[in-house]
Amino acid sequence: MRGLITPQRLAIGAVCLASLVVCCGLAYWQWDRFSQAGGTFQNLGYVFQWPLFGLFPAFMVWRIRRLDARRRAEAADEAAPEPVAAPSRPVVTVEPVRAPVRDDEDEELAAYNRMLAELNARDQR
């Protein structure tokens, strides 16, 4: 629990909270503008947009921490010793079944299909 509340975390939390409070105030101001006679739907759009702007710093803090935790986990995985591999089994390759070209099939389409089959077989190796 030591180091849970640090000055840096307090500052980040204060900035996130201040951002949310200010942006909610701006949303309320836009709601007042929308409610007046000269209000437009653009003001209503800002009513929904400002709280999202206020939540963005908190989202970024969450995202950065998540990416940092993932990076640390990957670094720990790289530092871990490699597990002993079991003896490998022999690799069995199966040649694809080649369908004969029918007389009514287009020769250009058949050539294209053969090329695709060869590429697939090469990718399977």
XYZ file of C-alpha atoms in Angstrom:
125
model
C 0.000 0.000 0.000
C 3.034 2.235 0.354
C 3.267 4.679 -2.511
C -0.376 4.289 -3.458
C -1.054 8.008 -3.076
C 1.817 10.037 -4.450
C 1.989 13.749 -5.285
C 2.160 12.858 -8.971
C -1.003 10.731 -8.794
C -2.789 13.450 -6.821
C -1.838 16.025 -9.465
C -3.028 13.772 -12.295
C -6.289 13.080 -10.460
C -6.796 16.801 -9.788
C -6.239 17.655 -13.455
C -8.688 14.948 -14.554
C -11.307 16.109 -12.064
C -10.823 19.795 -12.950
C -11.141 18.938 -16.641
C -14.406 17.099 -16.016
C -15.837 19.911 -13.862
C -14.914 22.637 -16.371
C -16.257 20.679 -19.333
C -19.513 19.854 -17.536
C -19.866 23.584 -16.806
C -19.405 24.295 -20.496
C -22.010 21.644 -21.322
C -24.448 23.361 -18.959
C -23.686 26.712 -20.624
C -24.402 25.181 -24.041
C -27.661 23.731 -22.694
C -28.694 27.233 -21.611
C -27.815 28.536 -25.059
C -29.853 25.743 -26.679
C -32.837 26.473 -24.415
C -32.908 30.150 -25.386
C -34.819 31.386 -28.405
C -31.694 31.655 -30.578
C -30.338 28.212 -29.648
C -29.485 25.752 -32.423
C -28.901 22.032 -32.649
C -25.194 22.802 -32.782
C -25.498 23.925 -29.147
C -27.242 20.646 -28.340
C -24.379 18.757 -29.965
C -21.924 20.591 -27.731
C -24.004 19.592 -24.701
C -23.099 15.974 -25.446
C -19.579 16.716 -26.648
C -18.213 18.698 -23.687
C -18.531 15.891 -21.096
C -16.649 13.586 -23.450
C -13.870 16.160 -23.652
C -13.861 16.249 -19.849
C -13.500 12.460 -19.595
C -10.699 12.300 -22.171
C -7.788 12.972 -19.741
C -8.996 10.186 -17.423
C -9.283 7.853 -20.420
C -5.739 8.698 -21.499
C -4.375 7.988 -18.015
C -6.154 4.623 -18.035
C -4.903 3.835 -21.547
C -1.287 4.769 -20.789
C -1.288 2.633 -17.642
C -2.758 -0.304 -19.542
C -0.141 -0.042 -22.291
C 2.622 0.276 -19.684
C 1.379 -2.847 -17.880
C 1.321 -4.744 -21.188
C 4.866 -3.581 -21.991
C 6.070 -4.697 -18.553
C 4.393 -8.092 -18.957
C 6.055 -8.585 -22.344
C 9.428 -7.608 -20.885
C 8.918 -10.118 -18.061
C 7.997 -12.820 -20.581
C 11.163 -12.128 -22.566
C 13.277 -12.361 -19.408
C 11.713 -15.694 -18.384
C 13.660 -18.843 -19.341
C 12.472 -20.728 -22.385
C 10.449 -23.853 -21.582
C 11.889 -27.182 -22.634
C 10.283 -28.189 -25.886
C 8.829 -31.633 -26.333
C 10.231 -33.739 -29.183
C 8.735 -32.556 -32.400
C 6.533 -34.763 -34.493
C 7.319 -35.283 -38.161
C 5.675 -32.794 -40.487
C 3.185 -34.349 -42.853
C 2.324 -32.438 -45.985
C -0.722 -33.214 -48.034
C -0.897 -32.204 -51.639
C -4.166 -30.512 -52.558
C -6.548 -32.433 -54.763
C -6.475 -30.993 -58.226
C -9.827 -30.996 -59.917
C -9.700 -31.566 -63.660
C -10.649 -28.674 -65.901
C -14.072 -29.135 -67.378
C -14.674 -28.369 -71.023
C -17.294 -25.742 -70.231
C -14.977 -23.942 -67.737
C -13.130 -20.855 -68.885
C -9.405 -21.597 -69.383
C -8.365 -18.211 -67.964
C -10.454 -18.846 -64.822
C -8.964 -22.322 -64.482
C -5.424 -20.888 -64.733
C -6.276 -18.295 -62.078
C -7.692 -20.995 -59.784
C -4.537 -23.115 -60.262
C -2.395 -20.110 -59.341
C -4.469 -19.541 -56.200
C -4.163 -23.209 -55.256
C -0.369 -23.064 -55.684
C -0.144 -19.923 -53.549
C -2.275 -21.561 -50.868
C -0.121 -24.672 -50.905
C 3.018 -22.516 -50.614
C 1.529 -20.641 -47.637
C 0.666 -23.910 -45.912
C 4.318 -25.029 -45.844
